[in-house]
Structure formats: structure tokens, C-alpha cells
PDB file of C-alpha atoms in Angstrom:
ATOM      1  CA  UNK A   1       6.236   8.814  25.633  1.00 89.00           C
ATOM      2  CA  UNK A   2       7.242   9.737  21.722  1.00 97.00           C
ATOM      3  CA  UNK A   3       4.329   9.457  19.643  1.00 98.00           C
ATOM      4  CA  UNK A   4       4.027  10.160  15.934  1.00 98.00           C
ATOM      5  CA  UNK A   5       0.556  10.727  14.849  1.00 98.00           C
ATOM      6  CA  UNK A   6       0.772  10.708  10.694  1.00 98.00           C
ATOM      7  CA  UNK A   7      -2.655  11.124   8.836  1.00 97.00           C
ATOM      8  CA  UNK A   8      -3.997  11.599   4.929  1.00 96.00           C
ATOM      9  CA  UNK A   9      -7.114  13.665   4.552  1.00 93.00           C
ATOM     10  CA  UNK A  10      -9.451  14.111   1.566  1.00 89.00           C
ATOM     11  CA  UNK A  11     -12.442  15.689   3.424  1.00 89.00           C
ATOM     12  CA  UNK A  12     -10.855  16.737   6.441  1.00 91.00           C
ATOM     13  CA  UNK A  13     -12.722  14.298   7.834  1.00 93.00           C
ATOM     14  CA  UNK A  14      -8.858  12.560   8.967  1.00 95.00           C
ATOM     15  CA  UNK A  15      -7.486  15.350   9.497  1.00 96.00           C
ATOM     16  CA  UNK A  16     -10.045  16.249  12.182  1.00 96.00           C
ATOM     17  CA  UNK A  17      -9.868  13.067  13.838  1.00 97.00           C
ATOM     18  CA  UNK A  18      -6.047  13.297  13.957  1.00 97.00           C
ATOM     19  CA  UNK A  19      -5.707  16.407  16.013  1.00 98.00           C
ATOM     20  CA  UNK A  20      -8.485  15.520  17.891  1.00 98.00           C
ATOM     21  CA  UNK A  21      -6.494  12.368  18.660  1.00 98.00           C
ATOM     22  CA  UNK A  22      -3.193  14.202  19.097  1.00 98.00           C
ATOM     23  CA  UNK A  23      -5.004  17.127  21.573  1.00 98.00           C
ATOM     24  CA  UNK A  24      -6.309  13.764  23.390  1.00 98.00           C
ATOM     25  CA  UNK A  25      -3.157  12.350  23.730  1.00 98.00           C
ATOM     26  CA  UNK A  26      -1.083  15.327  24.832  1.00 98.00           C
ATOM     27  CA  UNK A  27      -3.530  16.081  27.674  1.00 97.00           C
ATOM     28  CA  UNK A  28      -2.234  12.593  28.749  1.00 97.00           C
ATOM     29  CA  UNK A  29       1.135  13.327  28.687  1.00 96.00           C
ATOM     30  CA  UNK A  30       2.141  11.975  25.688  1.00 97.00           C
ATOM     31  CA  UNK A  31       4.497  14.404  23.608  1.00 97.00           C
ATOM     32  CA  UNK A  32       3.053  13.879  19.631  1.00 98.00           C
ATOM     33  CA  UNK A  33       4.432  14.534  16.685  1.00 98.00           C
ATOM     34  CA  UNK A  34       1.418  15.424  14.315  1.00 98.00           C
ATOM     35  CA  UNK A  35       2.253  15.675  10.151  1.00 97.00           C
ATOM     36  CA  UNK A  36       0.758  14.215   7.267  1.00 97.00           C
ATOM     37  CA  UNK A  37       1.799  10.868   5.946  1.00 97.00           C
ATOM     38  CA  UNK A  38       2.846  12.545   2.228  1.00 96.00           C
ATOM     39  CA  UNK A  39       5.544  14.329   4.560  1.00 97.00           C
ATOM     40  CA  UNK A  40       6.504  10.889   6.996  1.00 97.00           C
ATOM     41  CA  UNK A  41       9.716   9.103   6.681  1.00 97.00           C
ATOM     42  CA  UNK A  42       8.873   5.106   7.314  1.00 97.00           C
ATOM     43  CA  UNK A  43      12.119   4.857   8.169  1.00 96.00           C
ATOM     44  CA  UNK A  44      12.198   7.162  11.054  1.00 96.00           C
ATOM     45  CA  UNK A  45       9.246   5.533  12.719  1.00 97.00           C
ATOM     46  CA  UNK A  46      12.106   3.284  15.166  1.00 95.00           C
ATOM     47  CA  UNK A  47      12.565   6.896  16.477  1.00 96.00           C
ATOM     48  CA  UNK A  48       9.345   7.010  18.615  1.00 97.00           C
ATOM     49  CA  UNK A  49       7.721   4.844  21.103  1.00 97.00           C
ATOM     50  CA  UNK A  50       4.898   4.345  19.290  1.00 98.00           C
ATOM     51  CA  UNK A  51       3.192   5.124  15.991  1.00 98.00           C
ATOM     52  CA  UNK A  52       0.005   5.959  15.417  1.00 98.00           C
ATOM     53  CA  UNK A  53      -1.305   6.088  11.067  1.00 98.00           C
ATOM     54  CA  UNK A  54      -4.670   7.489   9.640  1.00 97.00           C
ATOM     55  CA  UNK A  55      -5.954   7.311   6.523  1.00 96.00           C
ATOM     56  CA  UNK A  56      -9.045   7.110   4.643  1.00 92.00           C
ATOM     57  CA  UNK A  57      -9.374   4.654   1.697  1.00 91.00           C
ATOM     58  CA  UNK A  58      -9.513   5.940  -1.709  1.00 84.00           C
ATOM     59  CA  UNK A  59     -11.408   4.744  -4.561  1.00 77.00           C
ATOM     60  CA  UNK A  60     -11.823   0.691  -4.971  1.00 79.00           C
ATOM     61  CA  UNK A  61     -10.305  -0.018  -1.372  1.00 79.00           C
ATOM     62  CA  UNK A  62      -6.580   1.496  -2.304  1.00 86.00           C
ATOM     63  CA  UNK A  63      -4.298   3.440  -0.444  1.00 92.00           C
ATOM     64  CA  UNK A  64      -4.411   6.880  -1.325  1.00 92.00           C
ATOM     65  CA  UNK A  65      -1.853   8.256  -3.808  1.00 92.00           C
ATOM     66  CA  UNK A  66      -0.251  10.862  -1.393  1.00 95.00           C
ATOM     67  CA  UNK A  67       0.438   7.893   0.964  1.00 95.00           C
ATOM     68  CA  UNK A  68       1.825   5.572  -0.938  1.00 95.00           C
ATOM     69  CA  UNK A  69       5.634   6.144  -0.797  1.00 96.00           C
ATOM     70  CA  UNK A  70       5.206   5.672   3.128  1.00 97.00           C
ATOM     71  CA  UNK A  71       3.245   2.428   2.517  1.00 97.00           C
ATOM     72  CA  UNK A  72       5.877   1.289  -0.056  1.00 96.00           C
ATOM     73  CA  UNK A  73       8.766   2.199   2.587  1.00 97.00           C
ATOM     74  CA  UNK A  74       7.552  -0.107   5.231  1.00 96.00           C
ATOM     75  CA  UNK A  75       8.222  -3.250   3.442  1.00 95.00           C
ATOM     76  CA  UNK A  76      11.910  -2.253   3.942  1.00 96.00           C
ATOM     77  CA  UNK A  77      11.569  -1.157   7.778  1.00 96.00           C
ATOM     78  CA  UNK A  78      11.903  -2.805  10.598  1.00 96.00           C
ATOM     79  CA  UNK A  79       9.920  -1.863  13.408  1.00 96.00           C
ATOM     80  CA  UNK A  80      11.876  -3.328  16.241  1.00 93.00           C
ATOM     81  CA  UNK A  81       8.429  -3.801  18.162  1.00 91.00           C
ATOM     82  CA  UNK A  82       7.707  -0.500  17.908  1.00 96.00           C
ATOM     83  CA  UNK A  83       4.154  -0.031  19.050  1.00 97.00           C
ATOM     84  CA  UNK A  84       1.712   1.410  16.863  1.00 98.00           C
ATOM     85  CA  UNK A  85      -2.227   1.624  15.891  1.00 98.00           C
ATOM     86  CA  UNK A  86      -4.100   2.244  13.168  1.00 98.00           C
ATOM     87  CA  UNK A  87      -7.443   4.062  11.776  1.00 97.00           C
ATOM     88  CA  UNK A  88      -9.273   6.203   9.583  1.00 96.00           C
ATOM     89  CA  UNK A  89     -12.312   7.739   8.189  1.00 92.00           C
ATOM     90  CA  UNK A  90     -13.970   5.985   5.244  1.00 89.00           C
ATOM     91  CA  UNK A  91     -17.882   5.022   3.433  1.00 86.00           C
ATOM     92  CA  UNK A  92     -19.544   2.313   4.407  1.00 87.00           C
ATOM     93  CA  UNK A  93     -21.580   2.603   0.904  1.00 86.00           C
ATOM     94  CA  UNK A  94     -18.419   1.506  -0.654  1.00 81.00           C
ATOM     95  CA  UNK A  95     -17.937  -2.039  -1.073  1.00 83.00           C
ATOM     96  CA  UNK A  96     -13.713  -1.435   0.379  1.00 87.00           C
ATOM     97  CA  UNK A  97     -15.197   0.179   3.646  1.00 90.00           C
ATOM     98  CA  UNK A  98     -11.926   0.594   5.227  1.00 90.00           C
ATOM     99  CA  UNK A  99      -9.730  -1.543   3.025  1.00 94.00           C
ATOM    100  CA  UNK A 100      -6.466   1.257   3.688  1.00 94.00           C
ATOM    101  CA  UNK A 101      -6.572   0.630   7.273  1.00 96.00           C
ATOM    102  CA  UNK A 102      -6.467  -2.845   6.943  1.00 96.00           C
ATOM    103  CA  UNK A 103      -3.785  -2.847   4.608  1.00 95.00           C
ATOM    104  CA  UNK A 104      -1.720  -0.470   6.826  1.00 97.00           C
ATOM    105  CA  UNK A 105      -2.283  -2.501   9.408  1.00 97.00           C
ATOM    106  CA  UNK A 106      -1.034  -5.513   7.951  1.00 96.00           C
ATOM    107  CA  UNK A 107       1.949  -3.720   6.372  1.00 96.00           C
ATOM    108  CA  UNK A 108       2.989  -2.686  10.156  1.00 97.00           C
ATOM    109  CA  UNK A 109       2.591  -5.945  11.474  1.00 96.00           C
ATOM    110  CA  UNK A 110       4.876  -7.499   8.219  1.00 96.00           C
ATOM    111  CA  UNK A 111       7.815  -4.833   9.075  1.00 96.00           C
ATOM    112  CA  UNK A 112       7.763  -5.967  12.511  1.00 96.00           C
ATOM    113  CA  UNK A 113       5.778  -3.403  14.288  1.00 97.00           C
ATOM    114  CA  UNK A 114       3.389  -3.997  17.965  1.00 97.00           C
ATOM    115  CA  UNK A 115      -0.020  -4.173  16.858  1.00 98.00           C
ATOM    116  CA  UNK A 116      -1.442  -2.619  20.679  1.00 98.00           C
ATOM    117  CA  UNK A 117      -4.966  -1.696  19.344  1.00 97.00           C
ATOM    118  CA  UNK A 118      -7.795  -2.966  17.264  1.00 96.00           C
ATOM    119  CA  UNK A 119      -8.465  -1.108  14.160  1.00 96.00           C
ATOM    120  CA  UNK A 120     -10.850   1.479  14.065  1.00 97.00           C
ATOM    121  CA  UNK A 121     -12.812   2.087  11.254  1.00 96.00           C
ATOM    122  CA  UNK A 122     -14.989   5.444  11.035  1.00 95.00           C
ATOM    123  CA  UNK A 123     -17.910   5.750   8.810  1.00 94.00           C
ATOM    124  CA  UNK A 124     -17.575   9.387   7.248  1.00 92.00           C
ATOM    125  CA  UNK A 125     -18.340  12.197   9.578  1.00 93.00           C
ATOM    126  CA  UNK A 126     -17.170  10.939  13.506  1.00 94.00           C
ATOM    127  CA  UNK A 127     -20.002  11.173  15.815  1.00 95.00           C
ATOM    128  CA  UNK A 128     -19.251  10.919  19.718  1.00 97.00           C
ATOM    129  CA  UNK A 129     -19.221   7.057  19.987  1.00 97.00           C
ATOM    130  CA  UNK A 130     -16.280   7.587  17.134  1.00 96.00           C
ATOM    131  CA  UNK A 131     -14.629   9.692  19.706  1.00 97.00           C
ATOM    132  CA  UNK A 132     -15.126   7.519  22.270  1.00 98.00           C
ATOM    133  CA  UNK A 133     -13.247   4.622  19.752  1.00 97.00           C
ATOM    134  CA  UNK A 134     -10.224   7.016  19.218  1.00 98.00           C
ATOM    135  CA  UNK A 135      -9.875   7.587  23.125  1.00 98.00           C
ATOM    136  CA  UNK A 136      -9.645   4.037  23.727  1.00 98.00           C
ATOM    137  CA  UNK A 137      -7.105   3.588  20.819  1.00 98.00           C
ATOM    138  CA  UNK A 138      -5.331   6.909  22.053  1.00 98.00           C
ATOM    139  CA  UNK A 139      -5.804   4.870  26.184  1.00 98.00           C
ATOM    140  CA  UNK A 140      -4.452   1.283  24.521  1.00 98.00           C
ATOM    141  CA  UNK A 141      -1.287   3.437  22.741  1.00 98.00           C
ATOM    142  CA  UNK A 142      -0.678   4.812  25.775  1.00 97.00           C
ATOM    143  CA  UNK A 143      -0.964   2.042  28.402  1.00 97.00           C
ATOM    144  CA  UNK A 144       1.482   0.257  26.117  1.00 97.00           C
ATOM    145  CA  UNK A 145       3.975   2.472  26.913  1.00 95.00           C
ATOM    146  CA  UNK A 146       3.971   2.615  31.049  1.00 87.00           C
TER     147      UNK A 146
END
């Protein structure tokens, strides 16, 4: 079970939540590829079993700038079903609570990816039912997989 876990982080806020999500998943078994999106090649994504993005939404609901390549680069992948899941830490003061995660999400479904987990969307700091929502996305990634 390849996983890549790739994450942008403001805060820290997604950068916590990503290696608490890649500890999670290695105590499972899984063998996960952590690195930051800025640093991800879309088209190297086919080379894991599944694929895992973070990222909090910047300013009026748009993908941050350091991520933006990647995003870019998936209209020209195709997935081949690879599996993947998406999340990320945002405000829900702002009116585009979330809007990078959705768009991620729909970018990954467009280049042909396996949507095997609901969104989840994480209001600022995580608190422990946040956890509990990234160890059932971590649980869906990996029961895709068996």
C-alpha cells in the first residue's frame, strides 16, 4: 500500500494534520510518502496506490499560490482510477470555507482519479473530533486498497 500524502501549510495548521495523518497511516501499514504539494509532480501520482492532498484555502476561496502548478498539472493527468482523498484546514468566518478542497476534489475526479472518501473540511485549529474525521479518511484510503 503506496500512499502519497502531499499538503500546503500557511499556519501549520496542514502541516500538522498531514503528519498526523501520515504517522496514522503508517501504524496501519501503509508505506507514505509525505512532501509538500509546491514540491509534487501531478504526473507521478499513477505511481502510488492512492493519493491523499491537503490544503487550506487562501484568500477569496482560491487555491493557494504554492499549489497551483500541481492543480494546473492535473488537468493533463490521468489518474487511471487511482484512489485518492482530499482535505484541509480552513475559516469558517470566510465566506469560501473550504472552497480549495472542493476544487481539488473536483480536479481529481475530472483527471480520472477514485474519489474513496468524503471531503473533510477542518475549521482552523483540529480538535479531537477533527482527528477522529482524518482517521476515518486515513480507514476509507486504506480499506480501498485490501
Amino acid at each position: 500500500m503506496k500512499v502519497l500524502l502531499t499538503y500546503t501549510s500557511m499556519t501549520g495548521r496542514n502541516e500538522k494534520i498531514a503528519n498526523y495523518l501520515a504517522d496514522y497511516l503508517k501504524e496501519k501499514g501503509a508505506d507514505v510518502d509525505l512532501e509538500e504539494i509546491i514540491d509534487t509532480d501531478a504526473f507521478g501520482l499513477t505511481d502510488y496506490d492512492a493519493v491523499i492532498v491537503e490544503s487550506y484555502t487562501y484568500h477569496d476561496g482560491e487555491v493557494p499560490d504554492e499549489a497551483q502548478d500541481f492543480y494546473e498539472d492535473l488537468a493533463d493527468v490521468d489518474l487511471e482510477r487511482t484512489k485518492f482523498a482530499v482535505l484541509g484546514s480552513s475559516s469558517k468566518k470566510h465566506i469560501h470555507f473550504g472552497r480549495a478542497v472542493d476544487y481539488f476534489t473536483m480536479q481529481l475526479n475530472s483527471s480520472n482519479g477514485e474519489q474513496v472518501s468524503d471531503s473533510v473540511k477542518i475549521d482552523q485549529d483540529p480538535d479531537e473530533d477533527d482527528f477522529k474525521r482524518v482517521r476515518d479518511l486515513g480507514d476509507r484510503v486504506l480499506k480501498s486498497l485490501k
